[in-house]
XYZ file of C-alpha atoms in Angstrom:
463
model
C -27.384 9.914 16.141
C -26.517 6.385 14.889
C -23.733 4.437 16.557
C -20.285 4.815 15.298
C -18.100 1.566 14.518
C -14.530 0.681 15.036
C -12.795 -2.351 13.336
C -9.523 -3.568 15.540
C -7.188 -5.936 13.590
C -4.608 -7.851 15.481
C -3.505 -11.419 16.140
C -2.936 -11.003 19.656
C -6.404 -11.364 21.613
C -4.920 -9.343 24.588
C -4.743 -6.280 22.244
C -8.264 -6.772 20.541
C -9.653 -7.042 24.206
C -8.073 -3.923 25.400
C -8.689 -1.740 22.517
C -12.293 -3.084 22.337
C -12.874 -2.238 26.123
C -11.280 1.184 25.438
C -13.170 2.252 22.360
C -16.646 0.727 23.891
C -16.176 2.917 26.872
C -16.146 5.983 24.272
C -19.341 4.939 22.778
C -18.290 3.004 19.742
C -19.355 -0.285 18.509
C -16.102 -2.507 18.178
C -15.785 -5.332 15.550
C -12.387 -7.271 15.738
C -10.407 -9.531 13.137
C -7.464 -11.827 13.880
C -5.871 -11.539 10.447
C -6.051 -9.940 7.015
C -8.512 -12.237 5.545
C -11.270 -11.478 8.149
C -10.830 -7.795 7.862
C -11.236 -7.716 4.366
C -14.630 -9.525 4.573
C -15.695 -7.196 7.279
C -14.635 -4.134 5.303
C -16.594 -5.024 2.511
C -19.869 -5.577 4.279
C -19.582 -2.855 6.881
C -18.629 0.800 6.771
C -16.278 1.923 9.594
C -15.727 5.068 11.153
C -12.288 3.963 12.536
C -9.892 1.008 11.922
C -6.566 0.011 13.701
C -4.257 -2.587 12.415
C -1.253 -4.498 13.533
C 1.865 -4.143 11.471
C 2.254 -7.890 11.260
C -0.675 -10.475 10.508
C -0.526 -14.007 10.069
C -1.634 -13.873 6.457
C -0.130 -10.577 5.220
C 1.029 -7.257 6.722
C -1.082 -4.162 8.097
C 0.658 -2.267 5.397
C -1.240 -3.679 2.705
C -4.407 -3.469 4.910
C -3.664 0.366 4.969
C -3.458 0.625 1.345
C -6.384 -1.105 0.543
C -8.453 1.008 2.963
C -6.810 3.958 1.248
C -7.683 3.186 -2.034
C -11.149 1.473 -1.515
C -12.732 3.128 1.646
C -10.851 6.441 1.791
C -13.524 7.954 4.319
C -12.296 5.388 7.044
C -9.072 6.799 8.910
C -6.781 3.910 9.721
C -4.201 3.831 12.389
C -1.105 1.359 12.472
C -0.152 -0.447 15.690
C 3.731 -0.945 15.707
C 6.249 -2.233 17.658
C 7.921 0.208 19.906
C 10.720 1.990 18.284
C 9.878 0.936 14.761
C 10.050 4.445 13.110
C 10.450 3.091 9.668
C 7.387 1.025 9.875
C 5.592 4.200 11.146
C 6.845 6.280 8.230
C 5.881 3.666 5.859
C 2.416 3.345 7.322
C 1.918 7.181 7.214
C 2.980 7.052 3.427
C 0.401 4.602 2.639
C -2.425 6.458 4.035
C -2.292 6.127 7.714
C -3.474 9.311 9.713
C -1.458 8.194 12.665
C 0.113 5.057 14.355
C 0.531 3.823 18.222
C 3.270 1.918 19.505
C 2.905 -1.492 21.715
C 2.533 -1.216 24.738
C -0.560 0.746 23.971
C -0.683 3.929 25.923
C -4.461 4.460 26.734
C -4.046 8.347 27.040
C -2.594 8.446 23.426
C -5.155 6.140 22.068
C -7.989 8.122 23.430
C -6.648 11.349 21.899
C -6.077 9.328 18.581
C -9.629 8.155 18.273
C -10.936 11.493 19.221
C -9.039 13.179 16.293
C -9.878 10.216 13.694
C -13.849 10.925 14.585
C -13.365 13.966 13.819
C -11.475 13.706 10.568
C -14.392 12.151 8.832
C -16.902 14.577 9.818
C -14.933 17.845 9.089
C -13.613 16.059 5.769
C -17.369 15.634 4.685
C -18.274 19.113 5.780
C -15.297 20.910 4.264
C -14.964 18.870 0.923
C -17.016 21.227 -1.200
C -15.429 24.322 0.432
C -12.093 23.155 -0.338
C -12.972 22.411 -4.133
C -14.116 25.875 -4.459
C -10.759 27.113 -3.170
C -8.552 24.810 -5.311
C -10.301 25.975 -8.507
C -9.349 24.164 -12.094
C -10.797 20.958 -13.956
C -7.510 19.937 -15.559
C -5.931 16.570 -14.837
C -2.981 18.077 -12.664
C -5.342 19.820 -10.452
C -7.695 16.963 -9.818
C -4.813 14.841 -9.136
C -3.589 17.361 -6.467
C -7.136 17.316 -4.690
C -7.041 13.670 -4.395
C -3.533 13.764 -2.810
C -4.448 16.541 -0.374
C -7.356 14.385 0.670
C -5.160 11.561 1.214
C -2.224 13.534 3.012
C -4.945 15.238 4.963
C -5.776 12.174 6.862
C -2.302 11.674 8.318
C -0.102 13.488 10.957
C 3.235 13.129 8.792
C 5.257 16.370 7.732
C 4.495 17.432 4.233
C 6.702 19.178 2.214
C 5.250 21.178 -0.678
C 7.110 21.933 -3.578
C 6.561 24.324 -6.524
C 7.430 27.437 -8.158
C 6.445 31.217 -6.649
C 2.872 32.141 -6.961
C 1.533 28.332 -7.753
C -0.282 28.569 -4.243
C 1.546 26.474 -1.841
C -0.013 28.322 1.232
C -3.491 27.471 -0.136
C -2.328 23.871 -0.533
C -1.151 23.871 3.368
C -4.266 25.514 4.495
C -6.360 22.817 2.538
C -4.442 20.029 4.237
C -5.026 21.715 7.480
C -8.593 22.162 6.726
C -9.388 18.772 5.721
C -7.461 17.018 8.676
C -7.939 16.322 12.360
C -6.521 19.572 13.425
C -8.907 21.811 11.430
C -10.194 22.785 15.023
C -6.911 24.201 15.797
C -4.774 27.225 14.716
C -3.012 27.058 11.042
C -0.114 29.482 11.823
C 1.979 30.310 8.225
C 5.416 31.805 8.968
C 7.861 33.210 6.075
C 11.343 31.834 7.077
C 12.995 34.270 4.967
C 11.490 37.164 6.234
C 12.388 36.676 9.862
C 15.762 38.572 11.020
C 18.268 35.963 12.049
C 18.854 37.333 15.468
C 15.091 37.047 16.454
C 14.561 33.551 15.031
C 14.810 31.606 18.267
C 12.454 34.272 19.961
C 9.885 34.116 17.300
C 9.981 30.397 16.967
C 9.949 29.478 20.722
C 9.077 32.566 22.568
C 11.108 34.120 25.169
C 10.885 34.927 29.149
C 10.730 38.451 30.405
C 14.190 39.700 30.953
C 15.766 37.110 28.872
C 17.305 39.825 26.727
C 17.587 43.415 26.167
C 14.005 44.556 25.232
C 12.163 41.306 26.499
C 9.923 43.411 28.798
C 7.152 40.528 29.204
C 6.617 36.884 28.388
C 6.218 36.231 24.651
C 4.473 33.184 23.142
C 6.313 31.749 20.023
C 4.888 30.398 16.765
C 5.018 27.093 17.982
C 2.872 27.574 21.006
C 0.522 29.605 19.054
C 0.239 26.609 16.769
C -0.021 23.953 19.709
C -2.859 21.590 18.774
C -2.784 22.814 15.162
C -0.360 23.273 12.347
C 2.835 25.359 11.736
C 3.423 26.069 7.869
C 6.965 26.846 7.414
C 7.037 28.595 4.109
C 10.415 29.079 2.478
C 11.914 26.761 4.830
C 15.282 26.698 2.677
C 15.897 30.085 4.030
C 16.534 28.883 7.628
C 19.978 29.235 8.758
C 21.960 26.149 9.942
C 21.680 27.001 13.710
C 17.856 27.174 13.568
C 17.872 24.019 11.326
C 19.513 22.221 14.390
C 16.764 23.468 16.798
C 13.852 22.796 14.438
C 15.082 19.218 14.108
C 15.192 18.585 17.877
C 11.762 19.804 18.312
C 10.491 17.763 15.472
C 12.219 14.810 17.105
C 11.220 15.712 20.877
C 8.298 17.320 20.159
C 8.908 19.899 22.827
C 10.627 23.437 22.900
C 12.552 25.698 25.171
C 11.798 29.389 25.495
C 14.649 31.918 25.280
C 15.456 32.285 28.938
C 13.495 29.283 30.341
C 15.273 26.606 32.157
C 12.585 23.656 31.179
C 11.194 22.492 27.941
C 7.315 22.732 27.200
C 5.650 19.996 25.340
C 4.204 20.961 21.823
C 1.520 18.974 19.681
C 2.294 20.496 16.310
C 1.903 19.238 12.625
C 4.832 20.565 10.283
C 3.869 21.616 6.753
C 6.608 23.109 4.853
C 7.337 24.595 1.502
C 10.066 26.232 -0.653
C 10.181 27.284 -4.356
C 13.963 26.250 -4.541
C 15.569 22.636 -5.091
C 15.806 21.770 -1.404
C 17.945 18.427 -2.309
C 20.233 20.580 -4.293
C 20.935 22.461 -0.897
C 21.155 19.217 0.725
C 23.900 18.200 -1.656
C 26.145 21.369 -1.156
C 25.816 21.602 2.607
C 23.325 24.339 2.918
C 20.478 22.289 4.266
C 20.683 19.641 6.920
C 20.116 15.970 5.188
C 18.570 14.822 8.467
C 16.055 17.766 8.596
C 15.409 17.291 5.181
C 14.023 13.628 5.748
C 12.210 14.621 8.535
C 9.878 17.313 6.880
C 9.875 15.433 3.612
C 8.220 12.419 4.883
C 5.355 12.986 2.096
C 6.247 15.498 -0.847
C 3.585 17.108 -2.728
C 4.338 18.976 -5.746
C 2.003 21.911 -6.816
C 1.837 22.233 -10.675
C 2.954 25.491 -12.567
C -0.100 27.599 -14.302
C 1.624 26.832 -17.743
C 0.977 23.205 -17.289
C -2.621 23.613 -16.598
C -3.827 26.412 -19.269
C -7.152 25.162 -19.546
C -7.940 26.396 -16.068
C -6.898 29.973 -16.720
C -10.426 30.888 -18.158
C -11.767 29.602 -14.729
C -9.286 31.260 -12.440
C -9.574 34.619 -14.362
C -13.536 34.339 -13.804
C -13.240 33.799 -10.188
C -10.690 36.269 -9.499
C -12.529 39.132 -11.904
C -15.695 38.124 -9.658
C -13.649 38.706 -6.541
C -12.377 42.099 -7.740
C -15.744 43.062 -8.632
C -17.079 42.534 -5.168
C -14.124 44.222 -3.607
C -14.720 47.376 -5.725
C -18.288 47.437 -5.665
C -18.919 47.070 -9.248
C -21.369 45.096 -11.067
C -18.493 42.938 -13.091
C -15.814 42.657 -15.523
C -15.603 40.708 -18.768
C -12.577 39.445 -20.938
C -12.952 40.615 -24.392
C -11.691 38.028 -26.876
C -8.450 39.558 -27.868
C -7.871 39.508 -23.778
C -8.471 35.664 -23.715
C -6.335 35.041 -26.448
C -3.517 36.856 -24.871
C -3.788 35.168 -21.505
C -3.992 31.778 -23.136
C -0.848 32.379 -25.120
C 1.255 33.783 -21.952
C 3.520 31.741 -19.975
C 3.093 33.135 -16.756
C 6.329 32.634 -14.871
C 4.797 34.126 -11.820
C 1.903 31.802 -12.139
C -1.468 32.166 -10.331
C -0.147 35.108 -8.307
C 0.690 37.126 -11.663
C -2.632 36.277 -13.208
C -3.942 37.814 -10.076
C -1.965 40.978 -10.191
C -2.489 41.251 -14.395
C -6.333 41.412 -13.641
C -5.929 43.607 -10.770
C -4.041 46.195 -13.108
C -6.485 45.381 -15.904
C -9.472 46.351 -13.785
C -8.035 49.737 -12.855
C -7.187 50.581 -16.909
C -10.233 49.139 -18.468
C -13.156 51.219 -19.553
C -16.783 49.595 -19.087
C -15.974 46.681 -17.431
C -14.656 45.313 -20.809
C -10.957 44.316 -20.693
C -9.203 44.232 -23.608
C -5.559 42.867 -24.461
C -4.005 46.476 -24.016
C -5.571 46.599 -20.754
C -3.419 43.555 -19.537
C -0.032 45.118 -20.261
C 1.417 41.954 -20.642
C 5.386 41.787 -20.760
C 6.628 41.413 -24.204
C 9.165 38.658 -25.070
C 12.745 40.172 -25.213
C 13.474 41.202 -28.764
C 16.179 38.854 -30.798
C 19.700 40.583 -30.685
C 20.655 42.290 -33.829
C 23.950 42.548 -35.455
C 25.068 46.332 -35.392
C 27.716 46.209 -38.017
C 29.882 48.083 -35.848
C 33.249 45.749 -35.404
C 34.252 47.621 -32.198
C 31.256 46.862 -30.148
C 31.753 43.848 -28.300
C 29.049 40.998 -28.322
C 26.720 40.413 -25.616
C 28.220 38.183 -22.487
C 31.602 39.020 -23.891
C 32.726 41.810 -21.471
C 30.083 44.081 -22.968
C 28.726 46.802 -20.524
C 24.977 46.863 -19.968
C 23.234 49.030 -22.340
C 21.970 52.475 -20.516
C 18.454 53.174 -20.312
C 17.214 55.100 -22.846
C 15.935 58.799 -21.344
C 13.243 60.602 -22.958
C 13.731 63.945 -24.863
C 12.805 65.939 -21.980
C 13.349 65.120 -18.470
C 10.670 65.708 -15.775
C 10.833 68.418 -13.695
C 10.563 66.257 -10.347
C 14.181 64.122 -10.858
C 13.293 62.127 -7.643
C 9.811 60.906 -9.282
C 11.634 59.987 -12.582
C 14.209 57.976 -10.674
C 11.709 56.381 -8.772
C 9.969 55.348 -11.952
C 12.836 53.938 -13.383
C 13.588 52.234 -10.172
C 10.197 50.431 -10.030
C 10.592 49.414 -13.778
C 13.967 47.740 -13.087
C 12.538 45.882 -9.851
C 9.634 44.566 -11.794
C 11.680 43.206 -14.748
C 14.071 41.799 -12.504
C 10.964 39.878 -10.809
C 9.639 38.916 -13.755
C 12.879 37.564 -15.085
C 13.462 35.613 -11.654
C 9.876 34.259 -11.715
C 8.975 36.482 -8.821
C 11.723 35.070 -6.677
C 12.473 38.141 -4.326
C 16.105 36.684 -3.399
C 17.408 36.075 -6.747
C 15.835 39.358 -8.109
C 17.971 40.927 -5.153
C 20.920 39.271 -6.385
C 20.318 40.136 -9.777
C 19.983 43.954 -8.843
C 23.102 43.758 -6.627
C 21.185 44.549 -3.518
C 20.480 42.717 -0.408
C 17.265 41.106 0.287
C 16.382 43.378 3.240
C 16.888 46.278 0.707
C 14.805 44.703 -1.629
C 12.072 44.126 0.857
C 12.347 47.893 1.923
C 12.221 48.825 -1.924
C 9.013 46.843 -2.246
C 7.282 48.023 0.200
C 8.290 51.918 -0.444
C 7.281 51.299 -4.052
C 4.204 49.468 -3.458
C 5.066 46.445 -5.574
C 3.343 43.462 -4.469
């Protein structure tokens, strides 16, 4: 196996010698540079598996070296050496592309673990590059830009905030960040923050001790313990109540948790990725989300483009989804007829990739001979324009008019419960489409609670 090489850039001889000895004992060949110019020359003549750079150099800054390595040598993980307590410099380094940072005086135990993570990072990134590209389908400019950003932020340990509409694939993006990073050998633990009852949140996140409350018949591991050494993905993080936001902020700052009923805290090593389809900055402005937590989880922001902004990717996505459905159903394959392709190309997809998947799954069940036509897609029709009725006594829409009652068929079905269920299903599906598959907004539009909405979705079999 060829020797692995590291570059140490620092103007202090003692630091260069300390890191050289430590890295050499780990089996690395070590080169050193005392300033930016020497580091640039060595990078141009030698491929390195790892680089450490001081924050301040005699002829420039470590920040500029990190930016250079990120742009020209993206396969070389680089870590910043910072002064003790200089959090701003560390955050800026992570944003520039550093995978981690270490503070002076250097803790050798922390340094060794960081080196191991960095060396694993390059190998895992190369091994998983093709797999990841196959998962994130599309050749449009927005999706290519997203792939490049994922590869960059995966090298870092910084918290990443993933924004985007419902159904765009935020969890997929989070998984790719995890898989392409140094924590890919650890667990990826996703959690929907809006789906956990408020009274159970602390136990779910941090675990509990036996007897800590009624029903705690045994010790239970929480989500943070399950993700220890890996990644915790907080989906719909905007739904966290304020008291849990305070506790989460403390965990991020202290890197430790206290299970319910425990007397001592437990250290945890978890990378936090979070996402929401709502405007989190607006929630900060109106006091529903803590600004200090917002800045902690939003060190790096990554926006996932909606499907309507990359229409050229629709045929590729549809083809991949149809192949998967054919494999699941044991069928030879499905094909989109020309009229179906035209309809998909002209549709706005408010529910994004998730809606495309649901549309094709329904079409597969309805089509004949494996050929999907436009009528099999059953795309929602745009609402008709309001026509004047000529009735002077009828109030205009939006001016106190009552909602138009649903039109009943000439003959009601024999089973009234089945008929009522079909009306309920139609109303819920319409509300979901109008609210871009935001279940919270759809529930409010229908005048029911979010919990009631979840119950009805499960009862009616609506995905």
